[in-house]
Amino acid sequence: MKKPFENNKINSVKRAAMIIFVAVFAFWGLSSLILPSFIKHKINEGNFGNYQFEIEKVRVNLPGSRIVLDSFHAKSNIDGMDVLVPKLKITGVKIIRLLLKRSFVANAVYLHSPQVLLEHGNYSANGVRPYTSKQASAEFFVGNFVITNGNFEFINTNDTSRFSRIEIEFINLSLNRDEQYVFKNFSFDHLSGNIEEWSVPLSNNLYTVVGCELEFGTSKNIQIGQLHLSTNYPKYEVGHKTGVETDWFDFDLQDIKISGFEMQKLLENRGFIANNVSLGKVKGFAFRDKRLPRGNKPDTKLPMQALDELKLPLQIDSLSFENAYIKYEEHAVGADEAGTVFFSGLSAKAYQISNIRKLILLPTTISVSGKLMGKAHMDAYFVIPNKKYPGEYEVKGKLEPTAFGIINPIVNENLAADIKSGYIHELNFDFHYNNDLSEGALTIQYSDLKIDLLNRRNDSAKPVQSVFFNGLILKKDNLKNKKVYREGTIHFSRDKKKSLFNYWWKSLYSGIKSVAVPKPLL
């Protein structure tokens, strides 16, 4: 027979065990049944600013301060934003503060494979006011906010922009606090991100920019693996699609590096500001069919005007690329094929690309060098007026000695002529231009120039006209050691509907023609 105190001891142990069991069962019930249902109800019935939330399932680990939301859906009734997250994981969350004070404080939030849809113009007419900081007075702070494998779509009236496989991490993301970087009501100490692929349509879906491997953040450096600008139609179809002369492009830029990027200025909409932009590889093709109607095309803007009219303030201290290839084709009226001009081994360095007056330190300049038609080395230097240093545009440069015939691919089709012989010993040019006129000087020494005029119907030479032209009009030689040497005069009235490249080329052509064909014929 057990003694009374032994029975009391056993009963105390049983009671303690029962209390622990009940507490554990109650804790399990609270965290596994009651609390998830309560949180789901609160989320589904509540809203945050202009957003309404809906979730399918809530899992709570109370000891671990962890919440997992399955099929989380957030939709704005103001800006057309629609977000679906298959799995949203929250760790280190202050659950009691979340329930009692509507204060969201957590160590980390992970959004796995979110799908974000933003439909332009999809605004509610129910009178709901836009989101303001007063509507979100509750505390919000996340130490580590991570998005993995995200996708974003922006649907416009006629097209859709897509950004795929997005990875983003915020450090110390908060609302209505004063962290290092601020965007509207949100602030954060650090941001890093990567977008694997994206595509953005332009000009009513006429062109598309496709990119890959964009790395960005608050580290002041941005890298882009590739940018590809292309026309969505073959080059001879794009003009027929629009009914008028239309530029066809296919430009590929690779290994783009941006340094000295100021993230906070961009967040405040104060502009895109960077120290340097370098392009590792550039390859570009352009084409225009001149046989089509010109249409009601607006005037082509000169560089300073185009910069000033940008909606986003811009400051790039320097931009450079090396070993680029650029080709331009133009199909003239009456020509069987397109005329061609191209540059290989092209290198360029530009300084002070800016429309922010207080940041401009020097005049805007561009130095370019490369091989014309892949054969003759050419150097050019451009001075472009800016807000701090206004004035006229200036172009100067030189071409190394070469055969005159290297420009036949453009002369044959566009001028109905064929250069049979001739050698350029020296070519230097220096001219100024404005929105209306270019004027300057050109020095060209050449010898043994002979040109056949062509029949447009079959590209055969016109023998009588060619003999007359070469014998009586064309200046065969122009050398400084000869008495009949002539300096060239650049004088060209701009066609404002045509490209800037056309303006430069026609200015140079006017100088060459003033020497080689002093009597107007070509």
Short mmCIF file of C-alpha atoms in Angstrom, two decimals:
data_model
loop_
_atom_site.label_atom_id
_atom_site.label_comp_id
_atom_site.label_asym_id
_atom_site.label_seq_id
_atom_site.Cartn_x
_atom_site.Cartn_y
_atom_site.Cartn_z
CA MET A 1 0.00 0.00 0.00
CA LYS A 2 1.37 3.38 -1.17
CA LYS A 3 1.85 6.12 1.31
CA PRO A 4 -0.33 9.29 0.98
CA PHE A 5 2.57 11.56 0.03
CA GLU A 6 3.58 9.17 -2.76
CA ASN A 7 0.03 9.27 -4.15
CA ASN A 8 0.06 13.06 -4.03
CA LYS A 9 3.37 13.14 -5.89
CA ILE A 10 2.05 10.88 -8.64
CA ASN A 11 -1.11 12.96 -8.94
CA SER A 12 0.95 16.15 -9.23
CA VAL A 13 3.00 14.66 -12.03
CA LYS A 14 -0.16 13.56 -13.84
CA ARG A 15 -1.68 17.01 -13.47
CA ALA A 16 1.50 18.65 -14.75
CA ALA A 17 1.60 16.28 -17.71
CA MET A 18 -2.04 16.98 -18.45
CA ILE A 19 -1.45 20.73 -18.29
CA ILE A 20 1.51 20.45 -20.64
CA PHE A 21 -0.51 18.27 -23.02
CA VAL A 22 -3.41 20.72 -23.00
CA ALA A 23 -1.04 23.66 -23.51
CA VAL A 24 0.71 21.93 -26.37
CA PHE A 25 -2.63 20.94 -27.91
CA ALA A 26 -3.94 24.51 -27.49
CA PHE A 27 -0.73 25.95 -28.96
CA TRP A 28 -0.96 23.52 -31.88
CA GLY A 29 -4.59 24.35 -32.40
CA LEU A 30 -3.87 28.07 -32.23
CA SER A 31 -0.99 27.90 -34.71
CA SER A 32 -2.41 25.23 -37.02
CA LEU A 33 -6.16 25.87 -37.01
CA ILE A 34 -7.35 29.05 -35.34
CA LEU A 35 -4.51 31.45 -36.23
CA PRO A 36 -4.32 30.54 -39.96
CA SER A 37 -8.07 30.92 -40.30
CA PHE A 38 -7.95 34.23 -38.46
CA ILE A 39 -5.10 35.55 -40.63
CA LYS A 40 -6.78 34.36 -43.82
CA HIS A 41 -10.01 36.09 -42.80
CA LYS A 42 -8.21 39.32 -41.93
CA ILE A 43 -6.29 39.35 -45.21
CA ASN A 44 -9.25 38.46 -47.41
CA GLU A 45 -11.52 40.99 -45.72
CA GLY A 46 -9.00 43.81 -45.41
CA ASN A 47 -6.98 46.00 -47.74
CA PHE A 48 -3.73 47.96 -47.78
CA GLY A 49 -4.00 51.35 -49.41
CA ASN A 50 -5.62 50.72 -52.78
CA TYR A 51 -4.95 46.97 -52.78
CA GLN A 52 -7.38 44.19 -52.01
CA PHE A 53 -5.92 40.84 -50.96
CA GLU A 54 -7.05 37.25 -51.31
CA ILE A 55 -5.31 34.02 -50.29
CA GLU A 56 -6.16 30.36 -50.66
CA LYS A 57 -4.28 28.88 -47.71
CA VAL A 58 -2.31 30.03 -44.66
CA ARG A 59 0.26 27.98 -42.76
CA VAL A 60 1.63 29.26 -39.46
CA ASN A 61 4.62 28.09 -37.45
CA LEU A 62 4.25 30.03 -34.22
CA PRO A 63 7.47 28.86 -32.51
CA GLY A 64 9.44 29.68 -35.64
CA SER A 65 7.58 32.99 -36.25
CA ARG A 66 6.95 31.83 -39.79
CA ILE A 67 3.91 32.30 -42.05
CA VAL A 68 3.43 30.79 -45.52
CA LEU A 69 0.69 32.07 -47.81
CA ASP A 70 -0.35 29.91 -50.76
CA SER A 71 -1.88 31.52 -53.88
CA PHE A 72 -1.58 35.08 -52.62
CA HIS A 73 -3.48 37.52 -54.86
CA ALA A 74 -3.28 41.33 -54.65
CA LYS A 75 -5.25 43.60 -56.93
CA SER A 76 -5.35 47.38 -57.08
CA ASN A 77 -8.59 49.21 -57.74
CA ILE A 78 -6.71 52.31 -58.88
CA ASP A 79 -3.65 51.61 -61.05
CA GLY A 80 -4.60 48.33 -62.74
CA MET A 81 -1.94 46.31 -60.90
CA ASP A 82 -2.67 42.59 -60.46
CA VAL A 83 -0.21 40.38 -58.52
CA LEU A 84 -0.40 36.61 -58.08
CA VAL A 85 2.18 34.83 -55.91
CA PRO A 86 1.97 31.00 -55.77
CA LYS A 87 3.99 30.94 -52.55
CA LEU A 88 4.78 33.81 -50.18
CA LYS A 89 6.96 32.94 -47.21
CA ILE A 90 7.46 35.24 -44.20
CA THR A 91 10.05 34.51 -41.48
CA GLY A 92 10.77 36.25 -38.20
CA VAL A 93 7.39 37.95 -38.26
CA LYS A 94 6.06 39.66 -35.13
CA ILE A 95 2.72 37.84 -35.17
CA ILE A 96 1.19 39.45 -32.06
CA ARG A 97 2.03 42.95 -33.30
CA LEU A 98 0.63 42.02 -36.72
CA LEU A 99 -2.68 40.89 -35.22
CA LEU A 100 -3.14 43.54 -32.56
CA LYS A 101 -1.51 46.64 -34.04
CA ARG A 102 -1.64 45.93 -37.78
CA SER A 103 2.12 46.40 -37.69
CA PHE A 104 4.08 44.26 -40.14
CA VAL A 105 7.66 43.65 -38.98
CA ALA A 106 9.58 40.62 -40.28
CA ASN A 107 13.11 39.41 -40.80
CA ALA A 108 12.47 38.23 -44.36
CA VAL A 109 9.78 37.92 -47.03
CA TYR A 110 10.22 35.57 -50.00
CA LEU A 111 8.02 35.81 -53.09
CA HIS A 112 8.39 32.69 -55.25
CA SER A 113 7.44 32.99 -58.97
CA PRO A 114 5.20 36.06 -58.68
CA GLN A 115 3.18 37.06 -61.76
CA VAL A 116 2.62 40.82 -62.05
CA LEU A 117 0.19 42.31 -64.55
CA LEU A 118 -0.22 46.04 -65.08
CA GLU A 119 -2.90 47.09 -67.52
CA HIS A 120 -2.60 50.67 -68.71
CA GLY A 121 -5.80 52.69 -68.36
CA ASN A 122 -7.55 50.02 -66.26
CA TYR A 123 -8.63 52.42 -63.54
CA SER A 124 -11.65 52.10 -61.30
CA ALA A 125 -14.43 54.65 -61.52
CA ASN A 126 -15.71 53.96 -58.02
CA GLY A 127 -14.22 57.09 -56.57
CA VAL A 128 -11.45 55.40 -54.59
CA ARG A 129 -8.70 57.88 -53.95
CA PRO A 130 -5.07 57.15 -54.91
CA TYR A 131 -2.77 55.62 -52.37
CA THR A 132 -1.19 58.08 -49.96
CA SER A 133 1.10 57.74 -46.96
CA LYS A 134 -1.77 58.69 -44.64
CA GLN A 135 -3.69 55.60 -45.72
CA ALA A 136 -0.76 53.42 -44.74
CA SER A 137 0.12 54.73 -41.34
CA ALA A 138 0.73 51.20 -39.97
CA GLU A 139 4.35 50.18 -39.47
CA PHE A 140 5.96 48.15 -42.26
CA PHE A 141 9.53 46.85 -42.15
CA VAL A 142 11.23 43.82 -43.74
CA GLY A 143 14.90 43.13 -43.21
CA ASN A 144 15.27 41.07 -46.37
CA PHE A 145 12.64 41.22 -49.17
CA VAL A 146 13.36 38.72 -51.96
CA ILE A 147 11.63 38.05 -55.30
CA THR A 148 12.66 34.94 -57.27
CA ASN A 149 11.66 33.86 -60.78
CA GLY A 150 9.21 36.73 -61.21
CA ASN A 151 7.40 37.75 -64.38
CA PHE A 152 5.98 41.19 -65.22
CA GLU A 153 3.66 42.22 -68.04
CA PHE A 154 2.59 45.76 -68.95
CA ILE A 155 -0.41 45.71 -71.25
CA ASN A 156 -0.93 48.84 -73.30
CA THR A 157 -3.66 49.60 -75.80
CA ASN A 158 -1.94 47.93 -78.78
CA ASP A 159 0.98 46.00 -77.34
CA THR A 160 2.45 44.24 -74.30
CA SER A 161 5.85 44.64 -72.63
CA ARG A 162 7.22 41.54 -70.89
CA PHE A 163 9.96 41.04 -68.29
CA SER A 164 10.82 37.44 -67.41
CA ARG A 165 12.75 35.58 -64.71
CA ILE A 166 13.18 38.54 -62.40
CA GLU A 167 15.34 38.27 -59.27
CA ILE A 168 15.25 41.20 -56.82
CA GLU A 169 16.46 41.67 -53.24
CA PHE A 170 15.81 44.63 -50.93
CA ILE A 171 17.64 45.13 -47.64
CA ASN A 172 15.70 46.95 -44.89
CA LEU A 173 12.60 47.68 -46.94
CA SER A 174 10.26 49.95 -45.01
CA LEU A 175 7.29 52.28 -45.28
CA ASN A 176 7.35 55.87 -44.03
CA ARG A 177 10.86 55.50 -42.64
CA ASP A 178 14.11 57.17 -43.58
CA GLU A 179 16.43 54.55 -45.05
CA GLN A 180 19.27 55.36 -47.47
CA TYR A 181 17.19 55.15 -50.69
CA VAL A 182 13.66 56.52 -50.98
CA PHE A 183 10.96 55.85 -53.58
CA LYS A 184 7.65 57.58 -52.85
CA ASN A 185 6.59 56.17 -49.44
CA PHE A 186 9.04 53.27 -49.48
CA SER A 187 12.71 53.31 -48.51
CA PHE A 188 15.52 50.76 -48.40
CA ASP A 189 19.24 50.47 -47.68
CA HIS A 190 20.25 48.23 -50.57
CA LEU A 191 18.82 46.87 -53.82
CA SER A 192 20.18 44.27 -56.21
CA GLY A 193 18.37 42.68 -59.11
CA ASN A 194 18.58 40.71 -62.32
CA ILE A 195 16.16 40.42 -65.25
CA GLU A 196 16.94 37.48 -67.49
CA GLU A 197 14.84 38.52 -70.52
CA TRP A 198 12.55 41.35 -71.56
CA SER A 199 10.84 42.75 -74.65
CA VAL A 200 9.38 46.23 -75.15
CA PRO A 201 7.42 47.16 -78.32
CA LEU A 202 7.85 50.65 -79.79
CA SER A 203 5.99 52.90 -82.25
CA ASN A 204 2.69 51.02 -82.26
CA ASN A 205 4.39 47.63 -82.45
CA LEU A 206 6.50 48.61 -85.46
CA TYR A 207 9.76 47.96 -83.59
CA THR A 208 10.76 45.83 -80.61
CA VAL A 209 13.61 46.10 -78.11
CA VAL A 210 14.63 42.71 -76.72
CA GLY A 211 17.15 42.45 -73.91
CA CYS A 212 18.74 39.85 -71.67
CA GLU A 213 20.83 39.60 -68.52
CA LEU A 214 20.18 42.99 -66.94
CA GLU A 215 21.97 43.37 -63.60
CA PHE A 216 21.17 46.49 -61.56
CA GLY A 217 21.07 47.85 -58.03
CA THR A 218 22.47 50.42 -55.64
CA SER A 219 26.11 49.46 -56.31
CA LYS A 220 26.39 52.25 -58.94
CA ASN A 221 27.00 49.70 -61.71
CA ILE A 222 24.59 48.30 -64.30
CA GLN A 223 25.37 45.53 -66.78
CA ILE A 224 23.30 44.41 -69.76
CA GLY A 225 24.26 41.29 -71.65
CA GLN A 226 22.46 42.24 -74.87
CA LEU A 227 20.07 44.79 -76.36
CA HIS A 228 18.53 44.09 -79.76
CA LEU A 229 16.45 46.73 -81.58
CA SER A 230 14.69 45.31 -84.61
CA THR A 231 11.82 46.06 -86.96
CA ASN A 232 8.92 43.63 -86.80
CA TYR A 233 8.68 43.40 -90.61
CA PRO A 234 11.18 42.61 -93.41
CA LYS A 235 12.93 45.70 -94.76
CA TYR A 236 10.94 45.92 -97.99
CA GLU A 237 7.64 45.31 -96.19
CA VAL A 238 7.81 47.85 -93.37
CA GLY A 239 7.22 50.80 -95.74
CA HIS A 240 4.29 49.05 -97.38
CA LYS A 241 2.87 48.40 -93.91
CA THR A 242 2.93 52.11 -93.07
CA GLY A 243 2.33 53.33 -96.65
CA VAL A 244 5.23 55.82 -96.52
CA GLU A 245 9.03 55.91 -96.28
CA THR A 246 9.86 54.18 -92.99
CA ASP A 247 13.20 53.38 -91.40
CA TRP A 248 14.03 49.70 -91.02
CA PHE A 249 16.50 48.90 -88.21
CA ASP A 250 18.36 45.90 -86.89
CA PHE A 251 20.83 46.93 -84.18
CA ASP A 252 22.54 44.57 -81.77
CA LEU A 253 24.43 45.87 -78.70
CA GLN A 254 26.29 43.49 -76.39
CA ASP A 255 28.17 43.68 -73.11
CA ILE A 256 26.85 47.08 -72.01
CA LYS A 257 28.42 48.43 -68.83
CA ILE A 258 27.22 51.52 -66.97
CA SER A 259 29.32 52.89 -64.10
CA GLY A 260 28.70 55.68 -61.62
CA PHE A 261 24.92 55.22 -61.88
CA GLU A 262 23.00 57.25 -59.27
CA MET A 263 19.99 55.17 -58.22
CA GLN A 264 18.44 57.76 -55.90
CA LYS A 265 18.29 60.41 -58.65
CA LEU A 266 16.32 57.99 -60.85
CA LEU A 267 13.96 57.05 -57.99
CA GLU A 268 13.20 60.74 -57.43
CA ASN A 269 12.60 61.19 -61.18
CA ARG A 270 15.53 63.60 -61.26
CA GLY A 271 17.11 61.82 -64.18
CA PHE A 272 19.37 59.04 -65.45
CA ILE A 273 22.84 60.06 -64.28
CA ALA A 274 25.99 58.00 -64.87
CA ASN A 275 29.71 58.50 -65.26
CA ASN A 276 30.36 56.15 -68.15
CA VAL A 277 28.55 53.88 -70.62
CA SER A 278 30.63 51.40 -72.61
CA LEU A 279 29.37 49.10 -75.36
CA GLY A 280 31.39 45.94 -75.89
CA LYS A 281 30.01 45.01 -79.31
CA VAL A 282 27.89 47.01 -81.76
CA LYS A 283 26.45 45.81 -85.04
CA GLY A 284 23.78 47.76 -86.88
CA PHE A 285 21.86 47.76 -90.14
CA ALA A 286 19.47 50.42 -91.43
CA PHE A 287 17.44 50.67 -94.63
CA ARG A 288 15.00 53.05 -96.29
CA ASP A 289 12.94 52.62 -99.47
CA LYS A 290 12.94 56.02 -101.21
CA ARG A 291 10.47 54.86 -103.85
CA LEU A 292 7.59 55.17 -101.40
CA PRO A 293 5.75 58.43 -100.60
CA ARG A 294 7.45 60.52 -97.97
CA GLY A 295 4.23 61.01 -96.02
CA ASN A 296 3.50 63.62 -93.41
CA LYS A 297 6.74 62.99 -91.55
CA PRO A 298 7.75 65.44 -88.80
CA ASP A 299 11.06 67.25 -89.12
CA THR A 300 14.11 65.29 -88.01
CA LYS A 301 15.46 66.79 -84.79
CA LEU A 302 19.08 67.82 -84.44
CA PRO A 303 20.90 66.21 -81.45
CA MET A 304 20.53 69.11 -78.98
CA GLN A 305 16.81 69.47 -79.72
CA ALA A 306 16.27 65.71 -79.35
CA LEU A 307 18.10 65.70 -75.99
CA ASP A 308 16.19 68.71 -74.68
CA GLU A 309 12.85 67.12 -75.54
CA LEU A 310 13.53 63.90 -73.64
CA LYS A 311 11.00 63.42 -70.84
CA LEU A 312 13.71 62.04 -68.55
CA PRO A 313 16.63 64.29 -67.53
CA LEU A 314 19.88 62.73 -68.76
CA GLN A 315 23.55 63.08 -67.86
CA ILE A 316 26.24 60.70 -69.17
CA ASP A 317 29.78 61.95 -68.72
CA SER A 318 31.18 59.65 -71.40
CA LEU A 319 30.01 56.94 -73.81
CA SER A 320 32.26 54.70 -75.87
CA PHE A 321 32.39 51.65 -78.13
CA GLU A 322 34.99 49.93 -80.29
CA ASN A 323 35.17 47.75 -83.40
CA ALA A 324 31.55 48.34 -84.43
CA TYR A 325 29.98 47.60 -87.81
CA ILE A 326 27.33 49.95 -89.24
CA LYS A 327 25.65 49.53 -92.63
CA TYR A 328 23.11 51.80 -94.30
CA GLU A 329 21.13 50.94 -97.45
CA GLU A 330 18.85 53.17 -99.50
CA HIS A 331 16.77 52.16 -102.49
CA ALA A 332 16.51 55.21 -104.75
CA VAL A 333 13.75 55.90 -107.26
CA GLY A 334 14.56 54.14 -110.55
CA ALA A 335 17.33 51.97 -109.06
CA ASP A 336 17.28 48.18 -109.42
CA GLU A 337 18.95 47.61 -106.06
CA ALA A 338 19.65 49.50 -102.86
CA GLY A 339 22.79 51.60 -102.63
CA THR A 340 25.06 50.72 -99.73
CA VAL A 341 27.55 52.45 -97.46
CA PHE A 342 29.13 50.82 -94.42
CA PHE A 343 31.80 51.37 -91.79
CA SER A 344 33.80 48.61 -90.11
CA GLY A 345 36.18 48.72 -87.16
CA LEU A 346 34.22 51.76 -85.96
CA SER A 347 35.22 53.29 -82.62
CA ALA A 348 33.62 56.27 -80.91
CA LYS A 349 33.97 58.30 -77.73
CA ALA A 350 31.36 60.88 -76.70
CA TYR A 351 31.53 63.34 -73.79
CA GLN A 352 28.90 65.32 -71.89
CA ILE A 353 25.69 63.80 -73.23
CA SER A 354 23.33 65.85 -71.13
CA ASN A 355 20.19 67.97 -70.89
CA ILE A 356 20.81 68.98 -67.25
CA ARG A 357 22.49 72.40 -67.43
CA LYS A 358 23.99 72.49 -63.93
CA LEU A 359 25.81 69.18 -64.47
CA ILE A 360 27.36 70.08 -67.84
CA LEU A 361 31.08 70.79 -67.53
CA LEU A 362 32.24 70.93 -71.17
CA PRO A 363 30.88 71.19 -74.72
CA THR A 364 29.42 67.96 -76.04
CA THR A 365 31.92 66.26 -78.36
CA ILE A 366 32.14 62.97 -80.28
CA SER A 367 35.29 61.44 -81.78
CA VAL A 368 34.79 58.69 -84.37
CA SER A 369 37.20 56.56 -86.38
CA GLY A 370 36.71 53.58 -88.65
CA LYS A 371 37.11 52.17 -92.14
CA LEU A 372 34.85 53.46 -94.90
CA MET A 373 33.57 50.48 -96.93
CA GLY A 374 35.99 48.35 -94.89
CA LYS A 375 39.01 49.83 -96.70
CA ALA A 376 39.87 53.50 -96.11
CA HIS A 377 40.50 54.78 -92.58
CA MET A 378 38.42 57.82 -91.67
CA ASP A 379 38.49 60.13 -88.62
CA ALA A 380 35.73 62.57 -87.67
CA TYR A 381 35.19 64.97 -84.80
CA PHE A 382 31.80 66.44 -83.89
CA VAL A 383 30.95 69.38 -81.64
CA ILE A 384 27.33 69.46 -80.51
CA PRO A 385 25.87 72.49 -78.72
CA ASN A 386 24.34 71.90 -75.30
CA LYS A 387 22.42 73.95 -72.73
CA LYS A 388 25.57 75.43 -71.22
CA TYR A 389 27.59 75.82 -74.41
CA PRO A 390 25.19 76.84 -77.21
CA GLY A 391 26.20 77.69 -80.77
CA GLU A 392 26.47 75.98 -84.13
CA TYR A 393 27.24 72.34 -84.77
CA GLU A 394 30.70 71.54 -86.11
CA VAL A 395 32.12 68.58 -88.04
CA LYS A 396 35.72 68.09 -89.08
CA GLY A 397 37.64 65.07 -90.28
CA LYS A 398 39.84 63.36 -92.83
CA LEU A 399 40.02 60.28 -95.05
CA GLU A 400 43.26 58.42 -95.70
CA PRO A 401 44.41 57.91 -99.33
CA THR A 402 42.22 55.43 -101.17
CA ALA A 403 40.71 54.55 -104.53
CA PHE A 404 37.73 56.70 -105.52
CA GLY A 405 35.83 53.58 -106.53
CA ILE A 406 35.26 52.35 -102.97
CA ILE A 407 32.07 54.43 -102.88
CA ASN A 408 30.64 52.81 -106.01
CA PRO A 409 28.10 50.71 -104.03
CA ILE A 410 26.29 53.94 -103.12
CA VAL A 411 27.11 55.95 -106.28
CA ASN A 412 25.96 53.25 -108.73
CA GLU A 413 22.42 53.01 -107.41
CA ASN A 414 21.80 56.46 -105.95
CA LEU A 415 23.50 58.66 -108.56
CA ALA A 416 23.28 56.37 -111.63
CA ALA A 417 27.03 56.65 -112.10
CA ASP A 418 30.05 54.35 -111.99
CA ILE A 419 33.53 55.52 -110.96
CA LYS A 420 35.87 53.76 -113.41
CA SER A 421 39.16 55.14 -112.04
CA GLY A 422 40.58 57.75 -109.71
CA TYR A 423 42.67 57.95 -106.55
CA ILE A 424 42.14 60.21 -103.53
CA HIS A 425 45.50 61.43 -102.18
CA GLU A 426 44.04 63.72 -99.49
CA LEU A 427 40.58 64.54 -98.14
CA ASN A 428 40.00 66.94 -95.24
CA PHE A 429 36.78 68.70 -94.31
CA ASP A 430 35.62 71.25 -91.76
CA PHE A 431 32.10 72.68 -91.70
CA HIS A 432 29.48 74.16 -89.39
CA TYR A 433 25.75 73.62 -89.61
CA ASN A 434 22.50 74.65 -88.00
CA ASN A 435 18.88 73.65 -88.48
CA ASP A 436 18.82 75.11 -92.01
CA LEU A 437 22.26 75.28 -93.63
CA SER A 438 25.77 73.81 -93.61
CA GLU A 439 28.83 75.81 -94.69
CA GLY A 440 32.53 75.11 -94.64
CA ALA A 441 35.64 74.07 -96.53
CA LEU A 442 36.86 70.84 -98.08
CA THR A 443 40.33 69.98 -99.30
CA ILE A 444 40.59 67.11 -101.76
CA GLN A 445 43.54 66.03 -103.87
CA TYR A 446 42.89 63.34 -106.43
CA SER A 447 44.11 62.11 -109.82
CA ASP A 448 42.87 60.24 -112.91
CA LEU A 449 39.16 60.49 -112.09
CA LYS A 450 36.83 58.96 -114.68
CA ILE A 451 33.07 58.41 -114.27
CA ASP A 452 30.56 56.63 -116.52
CA LEU A 453 26.97 57.82 -116.47
CA LEU A 454 24.57 54.85 -116.29
CA ASN A 455 21.29 53.97 -117.89
CA ARG A 456 18.74 53.32 -115.11
CA ARG A 457 16.95 50.63 -117.12
CA ASN A 458 19.87 48.20 -117.50
CA ASP A 459 22.83 49.77 -115.63
CA SER A 460 24.78 50.03 -118.90
CA ALA A 461 26.99 53.04 -119.58
CA LYS A 462 25.72 55.95 -121.63
CA PRO A 463 28.72 56.25 -123.99
CA VAL A 464 27.98 59.63 -125.57
CA GLN A 465 26.95 61.35 -122.35
CA SER A 466 29.92 59.80 -120.48
CA VAL A 467 32.44 61.06 -123.06
CA PHE A 468 30.90 64.51 -122.97
CA PHE A 469 30.82 64.50 -119.16
CA ASN A 470 34.43 63.33 -118.65
CA GLY A 471 35.85 65.53 -121.43
CA LEU A 472 34.09 68.82 -120.80
CA ILE A 473 32.64 68.87 -117.28
CA LEU A 474 34.46 66.52 -114.88
CA LYS A 475 37.74 67.75 -113.43
CA LYS A 476 40.07 64.78 -113.96
CA ASP A 477 42.88 65.85 -111.58
CA ASN A 478 43.05 68.18 -108.61
CA LEU A 479 46.57 68.30 -107.18
CA LYS A 480 48.23 71.12 -105.27
CA ASN A 481 51.30 71.04 -107.50
CA LYS A 482 49.12 71.84 -110.50
CA LYS A 483 48.03 75.32 -111.52
CA VAL A 484 44.38 74.36 -111.78
CA TYR A 485 44.10 73.11 -108.18
CA ARG A 486 40.79 74.06 -106.54
CA GLU A 487 39.65 74.13 -102.88
CA GLY A 488 36.16 72.83 -102.21
CA THR A 489 33.28 74.80 -100.73
CA ILE A 490 30.66 73.09 -98.56
CA HIS A 491 27.24 74.68 -98.90
CA PHE A 492 24.05 72.69 -98.48
CA SER A 493 20.46 73.61 -97.58
CA ARG A 494 19.06 70.97 -95.28
CA ASP A 495 16.05 68.81 -96.11
CA LYS A 496 14.52 68.68 -92.61
CA LYS A 497 12.55 65.54 -93.35
CA LYS A 498 15.69 63.49 -93.95
CA SER A 499 18.11 61.99 -91.46
CA LEU A 500 21.08 63.65 -89.82
CA PHE A 501 23.39 61.23 -91.63
CA ASN A 502 21.89 62.44 -94.92
CA TYR A 503 22.62 66.04 -93.85
CA TRP A 504 26.29 65.23 -93.19
CA TRP A 505 26.73 63.20 -96.39
CA LYS A 506 25.09 65.80 -98.63
CA SER A 507 27.25 68.52 -97.04
CA LEU A 508 30.41 66.56 -97.89
CA TYR A 509 29.06 65.76 -101.34
CA SER A 510 28.48 69.46 -102.02
CA GLY A 511 32.16 70.13 -101.25
CA ILE A 512 33.41 67.30 -103.47
CA LYS A 513 31.10 68.33 -106.29
CA SER A 514 32.26 71.95 -106.10
CA VAL A 515 35.75 70.69 -107.01
CA ALA A 516 35.09 67.77 -109.36
CA VAL A 517 31.98 69.08 -111.11
CA PRO A 518 32.04 72.86 -110.91
CA LYS A 519 29.29 73.08 -113.52
CA PRO A 520 26.00 71.70 -112.13
CA LEU A 521 25.05 68.36 -113.69
CA LEU A 522 24.99 65.67 -110.98
#
